[in-house]
PDB file of C-alpha atoms in Angstrom:
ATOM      1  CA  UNK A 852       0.000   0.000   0.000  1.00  0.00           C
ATOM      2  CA  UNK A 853       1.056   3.275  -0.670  1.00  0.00           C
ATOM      3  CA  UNK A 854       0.380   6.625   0.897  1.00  0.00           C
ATOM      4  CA  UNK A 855       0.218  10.169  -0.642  1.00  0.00           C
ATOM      5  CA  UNK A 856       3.349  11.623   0.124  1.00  0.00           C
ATOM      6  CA  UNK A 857       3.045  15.726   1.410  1.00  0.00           C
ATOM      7  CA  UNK A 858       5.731  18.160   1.494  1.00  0.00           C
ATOM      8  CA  UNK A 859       6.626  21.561   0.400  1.00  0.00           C
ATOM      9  CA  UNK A 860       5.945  21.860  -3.378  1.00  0.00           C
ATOM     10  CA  UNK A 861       8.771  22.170  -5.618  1.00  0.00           C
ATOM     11  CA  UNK A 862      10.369  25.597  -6.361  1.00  0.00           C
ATOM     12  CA  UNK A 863       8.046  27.470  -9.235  1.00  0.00           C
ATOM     13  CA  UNK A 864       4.838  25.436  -8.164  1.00  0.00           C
ATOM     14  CA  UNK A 865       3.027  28.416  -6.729  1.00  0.00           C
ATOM     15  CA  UNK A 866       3.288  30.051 -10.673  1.00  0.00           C
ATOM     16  CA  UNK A 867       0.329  28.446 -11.499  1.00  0.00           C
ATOM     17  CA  UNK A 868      -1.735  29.668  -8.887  1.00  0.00           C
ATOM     18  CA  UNK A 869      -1.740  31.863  -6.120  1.00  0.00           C
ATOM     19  CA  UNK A 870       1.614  33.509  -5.452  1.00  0.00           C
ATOM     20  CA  UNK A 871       3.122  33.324  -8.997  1.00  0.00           C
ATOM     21  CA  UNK A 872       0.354  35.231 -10.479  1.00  0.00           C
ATOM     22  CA  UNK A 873       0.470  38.829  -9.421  1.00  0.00           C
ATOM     23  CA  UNK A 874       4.537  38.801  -9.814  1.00  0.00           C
ATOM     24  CA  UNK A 875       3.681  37.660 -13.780  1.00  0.00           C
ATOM     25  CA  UNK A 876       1.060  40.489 -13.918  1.00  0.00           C
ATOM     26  CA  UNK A 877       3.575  43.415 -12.631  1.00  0.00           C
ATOM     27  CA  UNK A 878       6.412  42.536 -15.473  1.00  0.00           C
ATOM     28  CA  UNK A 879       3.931  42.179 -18.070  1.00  0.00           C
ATOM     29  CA  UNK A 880       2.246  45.521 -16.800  1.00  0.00           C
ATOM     30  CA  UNK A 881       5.985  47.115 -16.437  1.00  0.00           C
ATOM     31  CA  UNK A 882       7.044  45.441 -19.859  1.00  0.00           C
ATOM     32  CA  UNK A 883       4.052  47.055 -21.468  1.00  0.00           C
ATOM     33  CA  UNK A 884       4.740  50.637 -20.078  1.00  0.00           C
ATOM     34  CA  UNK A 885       8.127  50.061 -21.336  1.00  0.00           C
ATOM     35  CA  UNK A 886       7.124  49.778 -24.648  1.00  0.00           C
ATOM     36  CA  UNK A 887       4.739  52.562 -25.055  1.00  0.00           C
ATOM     37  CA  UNK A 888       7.178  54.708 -23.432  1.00  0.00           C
ATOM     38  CA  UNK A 889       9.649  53.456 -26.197  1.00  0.00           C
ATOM     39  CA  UNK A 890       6.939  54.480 -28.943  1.00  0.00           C
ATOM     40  CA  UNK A 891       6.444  57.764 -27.536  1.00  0.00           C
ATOM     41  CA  UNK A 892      10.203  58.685 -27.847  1.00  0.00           C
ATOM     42  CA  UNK A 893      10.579  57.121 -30.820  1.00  0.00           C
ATOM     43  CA  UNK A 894       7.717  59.139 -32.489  1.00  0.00           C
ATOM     44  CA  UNK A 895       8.918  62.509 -30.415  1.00  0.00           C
ATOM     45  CA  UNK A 896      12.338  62.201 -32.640  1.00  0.00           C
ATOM     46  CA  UNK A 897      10.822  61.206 -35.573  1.00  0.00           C
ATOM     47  CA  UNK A 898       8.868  64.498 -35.668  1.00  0.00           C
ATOM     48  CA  UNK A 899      11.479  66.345 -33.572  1.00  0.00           C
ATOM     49  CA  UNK A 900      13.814  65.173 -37.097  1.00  0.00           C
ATOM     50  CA  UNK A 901      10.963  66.203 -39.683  1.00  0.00           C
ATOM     51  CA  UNK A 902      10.136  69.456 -37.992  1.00  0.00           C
ATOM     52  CA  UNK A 903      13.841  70.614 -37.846  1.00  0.00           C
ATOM     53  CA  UNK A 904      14.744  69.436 -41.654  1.00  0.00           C
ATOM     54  CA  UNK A 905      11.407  68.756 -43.420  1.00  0.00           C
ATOM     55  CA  UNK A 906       8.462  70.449 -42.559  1.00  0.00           C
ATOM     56  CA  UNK A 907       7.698  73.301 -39.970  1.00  0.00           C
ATOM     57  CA  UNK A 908       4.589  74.650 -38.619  1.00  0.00           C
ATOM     58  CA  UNK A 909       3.348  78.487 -38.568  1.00  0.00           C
ATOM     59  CA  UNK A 910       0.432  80.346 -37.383  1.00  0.00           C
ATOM     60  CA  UNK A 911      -0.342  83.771 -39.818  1.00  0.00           C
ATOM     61  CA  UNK A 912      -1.087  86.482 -37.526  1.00  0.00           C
ATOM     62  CA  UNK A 913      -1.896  89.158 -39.572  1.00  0.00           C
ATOM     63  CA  UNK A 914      -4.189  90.155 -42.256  1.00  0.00           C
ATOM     64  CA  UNK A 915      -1.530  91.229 -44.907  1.00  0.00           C
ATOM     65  CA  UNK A 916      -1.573  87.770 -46.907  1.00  0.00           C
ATOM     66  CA  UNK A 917      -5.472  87.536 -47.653  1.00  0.00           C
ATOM     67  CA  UNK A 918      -6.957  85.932 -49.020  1.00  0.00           C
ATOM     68  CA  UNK A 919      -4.458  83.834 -49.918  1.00  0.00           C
ATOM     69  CA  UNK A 920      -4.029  83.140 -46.020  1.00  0.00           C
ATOM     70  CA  UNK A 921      -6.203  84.297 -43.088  1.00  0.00           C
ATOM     71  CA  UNK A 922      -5.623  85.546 -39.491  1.00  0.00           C
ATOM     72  CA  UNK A 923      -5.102  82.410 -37.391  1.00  0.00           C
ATOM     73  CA  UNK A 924      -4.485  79.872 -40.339  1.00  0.00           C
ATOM     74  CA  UNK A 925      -1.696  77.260 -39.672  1.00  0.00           C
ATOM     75  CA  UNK A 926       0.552  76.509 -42.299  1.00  0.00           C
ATOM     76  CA  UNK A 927       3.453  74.123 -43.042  1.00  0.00           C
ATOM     77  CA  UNK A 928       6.692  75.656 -44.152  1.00  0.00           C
ATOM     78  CA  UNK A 929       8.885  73.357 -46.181  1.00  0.00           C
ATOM     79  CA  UNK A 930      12.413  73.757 -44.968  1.00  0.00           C
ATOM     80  CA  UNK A 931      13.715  71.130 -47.547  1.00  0.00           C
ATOM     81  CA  UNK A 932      13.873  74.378 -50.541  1.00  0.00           C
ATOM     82  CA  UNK A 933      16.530  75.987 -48.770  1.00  0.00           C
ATOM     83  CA  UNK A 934      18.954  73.081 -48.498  1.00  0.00           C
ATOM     84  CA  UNK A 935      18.859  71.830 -51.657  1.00  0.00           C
ATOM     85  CA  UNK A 936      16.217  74.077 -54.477  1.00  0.00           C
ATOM     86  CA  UNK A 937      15.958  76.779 -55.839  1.00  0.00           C
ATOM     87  CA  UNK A 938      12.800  80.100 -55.105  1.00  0.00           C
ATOM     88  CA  UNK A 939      10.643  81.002 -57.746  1.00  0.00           C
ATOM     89  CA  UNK A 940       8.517  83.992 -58.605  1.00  0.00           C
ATOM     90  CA  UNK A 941       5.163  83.639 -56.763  1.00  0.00           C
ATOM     91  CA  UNK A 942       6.455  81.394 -54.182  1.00  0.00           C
ATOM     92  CA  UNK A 943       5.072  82.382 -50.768  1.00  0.00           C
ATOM     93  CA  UNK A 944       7.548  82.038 -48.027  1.00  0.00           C
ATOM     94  CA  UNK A 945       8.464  82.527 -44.255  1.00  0.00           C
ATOM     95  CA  UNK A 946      11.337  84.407 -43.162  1.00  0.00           C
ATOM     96  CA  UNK A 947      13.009  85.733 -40.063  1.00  0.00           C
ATOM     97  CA  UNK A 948      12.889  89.651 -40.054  1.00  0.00           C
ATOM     98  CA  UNK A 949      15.788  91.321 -41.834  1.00  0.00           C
ATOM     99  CA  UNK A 950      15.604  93.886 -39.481  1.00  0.00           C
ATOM    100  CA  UNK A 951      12.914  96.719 -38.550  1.00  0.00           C
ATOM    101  CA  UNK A 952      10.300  95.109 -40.354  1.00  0.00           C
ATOM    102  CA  UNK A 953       8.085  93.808 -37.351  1.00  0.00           C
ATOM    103  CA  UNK A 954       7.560  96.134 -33.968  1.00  0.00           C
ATOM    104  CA  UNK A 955       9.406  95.184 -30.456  1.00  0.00           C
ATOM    105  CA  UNK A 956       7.147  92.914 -29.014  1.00  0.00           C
ATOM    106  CA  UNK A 957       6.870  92.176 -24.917  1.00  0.00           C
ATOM    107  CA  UNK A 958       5.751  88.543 -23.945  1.00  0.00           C
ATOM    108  CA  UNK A 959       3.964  88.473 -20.935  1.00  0.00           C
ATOM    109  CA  UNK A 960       5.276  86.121 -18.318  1.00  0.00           C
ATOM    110  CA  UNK A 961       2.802  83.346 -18.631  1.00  0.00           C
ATOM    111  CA  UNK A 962       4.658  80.503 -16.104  1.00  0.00           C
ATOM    112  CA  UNK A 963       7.086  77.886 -16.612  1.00  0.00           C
ATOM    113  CA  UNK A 964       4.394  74.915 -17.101  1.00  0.00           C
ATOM    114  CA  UNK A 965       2.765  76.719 -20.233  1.00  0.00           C
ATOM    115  CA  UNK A 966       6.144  77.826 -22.008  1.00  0.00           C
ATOM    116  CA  UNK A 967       7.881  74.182 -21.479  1.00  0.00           C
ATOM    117  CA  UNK A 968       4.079  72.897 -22.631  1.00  0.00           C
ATOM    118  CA  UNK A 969       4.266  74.889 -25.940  1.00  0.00           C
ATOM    119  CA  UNK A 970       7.786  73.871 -26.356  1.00  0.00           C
ATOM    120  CA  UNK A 971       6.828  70.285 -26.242  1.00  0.00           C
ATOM    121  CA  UNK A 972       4.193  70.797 -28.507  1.00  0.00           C
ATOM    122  CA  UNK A 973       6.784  72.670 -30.932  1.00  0.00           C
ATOM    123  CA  UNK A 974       8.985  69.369 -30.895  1.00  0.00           C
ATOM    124  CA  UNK A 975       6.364  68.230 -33.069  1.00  0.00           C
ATOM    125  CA  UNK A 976       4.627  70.779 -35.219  1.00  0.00           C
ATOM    126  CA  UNK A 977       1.811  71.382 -33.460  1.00  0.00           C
ATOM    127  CA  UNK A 978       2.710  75.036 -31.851  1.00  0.00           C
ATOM    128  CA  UNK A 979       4.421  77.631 -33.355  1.00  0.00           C
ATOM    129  CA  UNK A 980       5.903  79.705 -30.413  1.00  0.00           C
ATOM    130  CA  UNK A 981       7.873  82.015 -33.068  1.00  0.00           C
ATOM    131  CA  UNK A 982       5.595  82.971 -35.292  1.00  0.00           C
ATOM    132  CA  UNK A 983       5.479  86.574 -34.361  1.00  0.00           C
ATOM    133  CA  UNK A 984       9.583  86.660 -35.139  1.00  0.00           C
ATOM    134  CA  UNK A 985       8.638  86.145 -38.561  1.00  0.00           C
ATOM    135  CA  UNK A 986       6.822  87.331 -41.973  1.00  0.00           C
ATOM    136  CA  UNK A 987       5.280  85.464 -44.684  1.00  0.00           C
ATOM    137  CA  UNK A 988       4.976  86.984 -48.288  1.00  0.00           C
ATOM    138  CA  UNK A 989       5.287  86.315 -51.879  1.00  0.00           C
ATOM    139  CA  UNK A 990       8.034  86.212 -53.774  1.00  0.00           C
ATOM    140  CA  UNK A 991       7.790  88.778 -56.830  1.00  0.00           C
ATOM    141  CA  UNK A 992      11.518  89.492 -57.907  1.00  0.00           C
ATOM    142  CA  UNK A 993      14.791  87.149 -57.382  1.00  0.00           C
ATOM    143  CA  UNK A 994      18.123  87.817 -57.393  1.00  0.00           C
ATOM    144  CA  UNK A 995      19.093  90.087 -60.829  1.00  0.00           C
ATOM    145  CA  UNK A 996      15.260  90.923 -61.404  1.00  0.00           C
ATOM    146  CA  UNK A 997      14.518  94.729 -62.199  1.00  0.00           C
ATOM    147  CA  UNK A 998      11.202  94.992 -60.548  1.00  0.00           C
ATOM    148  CA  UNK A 999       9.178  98.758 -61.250  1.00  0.00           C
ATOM    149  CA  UNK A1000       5.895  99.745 -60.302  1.00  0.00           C
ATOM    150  CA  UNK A1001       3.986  99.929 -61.929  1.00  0.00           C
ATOM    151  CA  UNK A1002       2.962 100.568 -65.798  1.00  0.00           C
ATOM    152  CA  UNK A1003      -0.201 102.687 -67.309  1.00  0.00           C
ATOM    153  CA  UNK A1004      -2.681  99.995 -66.857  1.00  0.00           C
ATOM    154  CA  UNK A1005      -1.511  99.946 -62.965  1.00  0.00           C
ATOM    155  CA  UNK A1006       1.106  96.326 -63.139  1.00  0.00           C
ATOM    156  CA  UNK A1007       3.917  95.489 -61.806  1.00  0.00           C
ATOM    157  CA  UNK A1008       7.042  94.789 -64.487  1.00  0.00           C
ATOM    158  CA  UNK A1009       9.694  92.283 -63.604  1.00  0.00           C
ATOM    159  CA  UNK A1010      12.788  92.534 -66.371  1.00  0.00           C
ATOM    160  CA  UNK A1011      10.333  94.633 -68.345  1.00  0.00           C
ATOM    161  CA  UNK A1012       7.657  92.261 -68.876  1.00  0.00           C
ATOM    162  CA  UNK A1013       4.106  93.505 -66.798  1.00  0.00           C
ATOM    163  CA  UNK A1014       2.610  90.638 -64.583  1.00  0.00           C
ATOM    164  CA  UNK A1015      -0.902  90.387 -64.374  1.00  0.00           C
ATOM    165  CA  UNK A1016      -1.773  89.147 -60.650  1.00  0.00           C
ATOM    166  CA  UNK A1017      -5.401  89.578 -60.373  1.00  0.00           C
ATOM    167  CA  UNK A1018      -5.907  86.293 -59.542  1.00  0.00           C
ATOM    168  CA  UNK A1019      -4.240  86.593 -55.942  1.00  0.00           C
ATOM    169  CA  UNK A1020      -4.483  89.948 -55.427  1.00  0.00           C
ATOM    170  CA  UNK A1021      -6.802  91.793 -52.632  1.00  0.00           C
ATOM    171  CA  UNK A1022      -7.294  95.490 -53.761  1.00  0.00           C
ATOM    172  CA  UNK A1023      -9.099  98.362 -52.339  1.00  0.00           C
ATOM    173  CA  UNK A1024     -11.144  98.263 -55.978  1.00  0.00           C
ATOM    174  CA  UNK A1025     -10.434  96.224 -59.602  1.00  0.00           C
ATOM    175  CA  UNK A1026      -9.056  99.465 -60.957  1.00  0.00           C
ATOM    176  CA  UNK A1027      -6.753 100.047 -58.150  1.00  0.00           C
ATOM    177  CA  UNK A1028      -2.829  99.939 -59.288  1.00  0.00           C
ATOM    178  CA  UNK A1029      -0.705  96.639 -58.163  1.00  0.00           C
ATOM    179  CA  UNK A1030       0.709  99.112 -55.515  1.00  0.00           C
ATOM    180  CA  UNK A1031      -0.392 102.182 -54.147  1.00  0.00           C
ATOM    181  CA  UNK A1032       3.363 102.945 -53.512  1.00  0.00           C
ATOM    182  CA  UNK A1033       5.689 103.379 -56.606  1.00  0.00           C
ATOM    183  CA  UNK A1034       9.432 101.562 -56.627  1.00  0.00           C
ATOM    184  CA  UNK A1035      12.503 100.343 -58.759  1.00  0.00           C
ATOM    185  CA  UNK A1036      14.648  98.244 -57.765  1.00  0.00           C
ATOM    186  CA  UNK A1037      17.517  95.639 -58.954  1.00  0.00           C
ATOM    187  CA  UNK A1038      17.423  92.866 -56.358  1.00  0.00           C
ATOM    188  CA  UNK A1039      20.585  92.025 -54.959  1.00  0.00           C
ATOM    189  CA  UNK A1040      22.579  88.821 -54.920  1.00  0.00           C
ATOM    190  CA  UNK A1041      21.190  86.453 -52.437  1.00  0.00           C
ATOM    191  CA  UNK A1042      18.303  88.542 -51.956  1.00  0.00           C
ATOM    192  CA  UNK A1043      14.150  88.486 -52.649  1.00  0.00           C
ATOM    193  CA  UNK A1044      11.794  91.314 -53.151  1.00  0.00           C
ATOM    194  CA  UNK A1045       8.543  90.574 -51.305  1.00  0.00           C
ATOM    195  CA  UNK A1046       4.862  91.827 -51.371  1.00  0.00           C
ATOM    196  CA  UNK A1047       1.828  90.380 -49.272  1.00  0.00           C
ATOM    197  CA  UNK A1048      -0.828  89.748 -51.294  1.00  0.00           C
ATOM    198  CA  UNK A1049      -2.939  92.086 -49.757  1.00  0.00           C
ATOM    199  CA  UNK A1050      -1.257  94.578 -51.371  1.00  0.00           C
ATOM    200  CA  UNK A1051      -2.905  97.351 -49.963  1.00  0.00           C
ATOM    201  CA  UNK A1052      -2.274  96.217 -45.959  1.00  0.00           C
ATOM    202  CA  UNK A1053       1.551  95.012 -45.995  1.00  0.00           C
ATOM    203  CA  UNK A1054       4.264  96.289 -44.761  1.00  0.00           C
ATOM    204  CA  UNK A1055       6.560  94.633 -47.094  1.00  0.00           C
ATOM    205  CA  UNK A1056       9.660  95.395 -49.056  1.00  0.00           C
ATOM    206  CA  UNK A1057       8.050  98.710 -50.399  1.00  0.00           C
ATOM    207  CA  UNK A1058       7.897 100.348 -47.269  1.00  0.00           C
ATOM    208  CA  UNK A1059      11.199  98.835 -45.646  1.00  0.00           C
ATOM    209  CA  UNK A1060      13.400 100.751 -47.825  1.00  0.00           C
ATOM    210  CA  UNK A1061      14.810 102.965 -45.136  1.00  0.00           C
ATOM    211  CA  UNK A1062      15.329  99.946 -43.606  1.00  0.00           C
ATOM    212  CA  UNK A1063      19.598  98.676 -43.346  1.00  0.00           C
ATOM    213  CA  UNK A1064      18.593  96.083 -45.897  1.00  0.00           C
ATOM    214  CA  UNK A1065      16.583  98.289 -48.411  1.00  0.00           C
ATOM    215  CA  UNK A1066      13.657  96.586 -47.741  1.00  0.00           C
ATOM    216  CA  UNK A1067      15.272  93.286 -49.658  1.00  0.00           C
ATOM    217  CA  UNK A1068      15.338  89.754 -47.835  1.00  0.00           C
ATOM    218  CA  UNK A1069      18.211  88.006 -47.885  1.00  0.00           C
ATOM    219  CA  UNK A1070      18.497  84.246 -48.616  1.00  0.00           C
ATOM    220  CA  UNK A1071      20.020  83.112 -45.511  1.00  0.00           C
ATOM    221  CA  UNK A1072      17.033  84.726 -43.444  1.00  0.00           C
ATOM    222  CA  UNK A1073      14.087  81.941 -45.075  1.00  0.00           C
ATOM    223  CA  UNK A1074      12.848  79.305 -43.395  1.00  0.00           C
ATOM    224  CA  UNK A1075      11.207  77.940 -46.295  1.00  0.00           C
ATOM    225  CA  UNK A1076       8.228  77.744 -48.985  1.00  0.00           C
ATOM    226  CA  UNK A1077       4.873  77.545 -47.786  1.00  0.00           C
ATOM    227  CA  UNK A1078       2.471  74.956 -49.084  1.00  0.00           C
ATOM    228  CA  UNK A1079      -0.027  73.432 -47.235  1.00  0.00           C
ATOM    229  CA  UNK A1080      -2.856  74.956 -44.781  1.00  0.00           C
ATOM    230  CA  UNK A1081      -3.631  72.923 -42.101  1.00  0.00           C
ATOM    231  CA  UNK A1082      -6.127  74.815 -40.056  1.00  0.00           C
ATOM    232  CA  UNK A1083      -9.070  75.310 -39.841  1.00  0.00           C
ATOM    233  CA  UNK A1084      -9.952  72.398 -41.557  1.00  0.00           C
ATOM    234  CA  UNK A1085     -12.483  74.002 -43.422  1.00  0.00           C
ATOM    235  CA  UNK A1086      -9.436  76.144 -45.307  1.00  0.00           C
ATOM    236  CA  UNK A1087      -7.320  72.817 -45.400  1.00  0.00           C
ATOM    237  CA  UNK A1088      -5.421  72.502 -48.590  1.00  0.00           C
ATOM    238  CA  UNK A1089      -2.092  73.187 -50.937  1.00  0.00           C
ATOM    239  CA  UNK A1090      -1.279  77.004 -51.664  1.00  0.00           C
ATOM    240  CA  UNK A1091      -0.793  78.170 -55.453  1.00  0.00           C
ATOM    241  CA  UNK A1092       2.154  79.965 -55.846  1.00  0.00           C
ATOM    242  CA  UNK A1093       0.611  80.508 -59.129  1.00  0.00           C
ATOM    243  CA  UNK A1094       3.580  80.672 -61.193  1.00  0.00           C
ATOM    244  CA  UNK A1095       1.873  80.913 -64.150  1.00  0.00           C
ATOM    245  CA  UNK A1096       1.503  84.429 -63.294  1.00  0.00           C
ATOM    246  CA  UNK A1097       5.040  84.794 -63.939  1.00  0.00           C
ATOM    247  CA  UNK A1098       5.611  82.478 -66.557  1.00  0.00           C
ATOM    248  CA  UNK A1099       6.847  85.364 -69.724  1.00  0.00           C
ATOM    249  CA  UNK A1100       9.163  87.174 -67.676  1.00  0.00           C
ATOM    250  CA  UNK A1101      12.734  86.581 -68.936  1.00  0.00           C
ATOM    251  CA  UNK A1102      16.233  85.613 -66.237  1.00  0.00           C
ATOM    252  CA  UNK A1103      17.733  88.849 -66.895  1.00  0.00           C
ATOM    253  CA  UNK A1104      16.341  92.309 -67.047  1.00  0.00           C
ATOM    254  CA  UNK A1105      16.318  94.283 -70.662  1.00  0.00           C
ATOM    255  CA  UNK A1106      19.672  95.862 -71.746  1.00  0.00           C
ATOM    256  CA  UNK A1107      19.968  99.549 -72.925  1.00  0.00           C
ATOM    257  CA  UNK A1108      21.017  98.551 -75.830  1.00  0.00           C
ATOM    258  CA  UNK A1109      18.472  95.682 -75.985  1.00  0.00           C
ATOM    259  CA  UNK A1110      15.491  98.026 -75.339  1.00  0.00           C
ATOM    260  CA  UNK A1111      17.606 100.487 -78.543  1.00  0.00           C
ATOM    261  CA  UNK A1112      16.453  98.066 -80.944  1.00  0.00           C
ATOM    262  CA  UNK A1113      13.223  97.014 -80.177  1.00  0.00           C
ATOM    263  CA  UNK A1114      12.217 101.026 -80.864  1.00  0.00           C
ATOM    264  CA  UNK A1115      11.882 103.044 -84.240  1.00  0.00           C
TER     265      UNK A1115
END
């Protein structure tokens, strides 16, 4: 006859039930914060990479774009143009000011929590703490480009050849000239000639002549092209840079002597 022998069960019994259990439950719990924390960093570089050298995200706040772009509209900037492409005519970028373009502004003191909050959120696109520190206009002469206002009918020239830019342009009335304000200018090397597309309401390079840098932007201050609106949603969508617009005018402005033989 046998008996049933009793004892202490054998080291790891008590996994199946009882002790074992909740000591499983806190690694897999631990294990699974683990890897969401992973994900969460991983993702925070990932955009943290594409906001410094892709894409970057700005809020307009002022009126001097419409209706191109609204008060409050959020925009992506690409940042890849200035690395590696070349501007065009009609592009619509974001720059740092040159200088005397934008009033000294006082932030209020609003706490450590919100500013390292917004700075977080900047990590990944989805504040724009800076905004104010920069402008946002068109691109209507590049480096070389003689750009005059304006001609008879009330156009802008660029190398001689009049641009007709009704179909982005917000004017006081559909007579009213390109620019209230008359100019010529030779754009510099390395430099843009801007106007907002509400031509009537910018403070662009027109009226930044006095200005160290002649009212011209220089290349190194961009932070890129425009092209996307991301909010409101309603207003979500690419932005033209309608290039068309400038698609006759020649590289190189018109030579006296050119301009000698095209007369009598």
């Amino acid at each position: 006859m046998t008996t049933e022998k009793t004892g202490t069960p054998p080291s790891g019994a008590e996994d199946d039930e009882g002790v074992g259990r909740p000591r499983g439950r806190t690694r897999g719990v631990l294990a699974f914060l683990r890897d969401v924390l992973i994900i969460v960093l991983v993702a925070l570089l990932v955009s943290f990479l594409v906001k410094t050298f892709l894409v970057r995200s700005f809020y307009i706040p002022s009126g001097s774009m419409e209706d191109t772009l609204e008060v409050d509209d959020r925009i992506l900037v690409d940042e890849i143009t200035p690395r590696f492409g070349d501007y065009e005519r009609g592009d619509i970028v974001v720059f740092e000011d040159p200088g005397g373009w934008l009033p000294p502004s006082e932030e209020p003191d609003r706490g450590m929590l919100l500013d390292m909050g917004e700075w977080l959120l900047s990590l990944i696109g989805l504040a724009a703490p800076d905004s104010d520190d920069h402008l946002v206009k068109r691109i209507i002469g590049l480096p070389g480009d003689e750009v005059v206002c304006c001609n008879d009918v009330g156009q802008i020239t660029v190398n001689g050849v009049a641009i007709d830019e009704t179909v982005y342009l917000k004017l006081p009335t559909p007579v009213s000239p390109a620019s209230g304000e008359e100019f010529d200018v030779v754009v510099p090397e390395d430099s843009l000639w801007v106007l907002g597309d509400n031509r009537y309401r910018s403070k662009d390079s027109r009226f930044n002549q006095d200005q160290p840098g002649e009212g011209f932007v220089p290349m190194e201050n961009l932070v890129g092209r425009a092209f996307l609106i991301t909010w409101p949603f309603d207003r979500f969508g690419l932005l033209d840079s309608h290039h068309e617009v400038f698609a006759g005018v020649p590289d190189d402005p018109p030579t006296d002597e050119a301009e000698g033989e095209s007369g009598p």
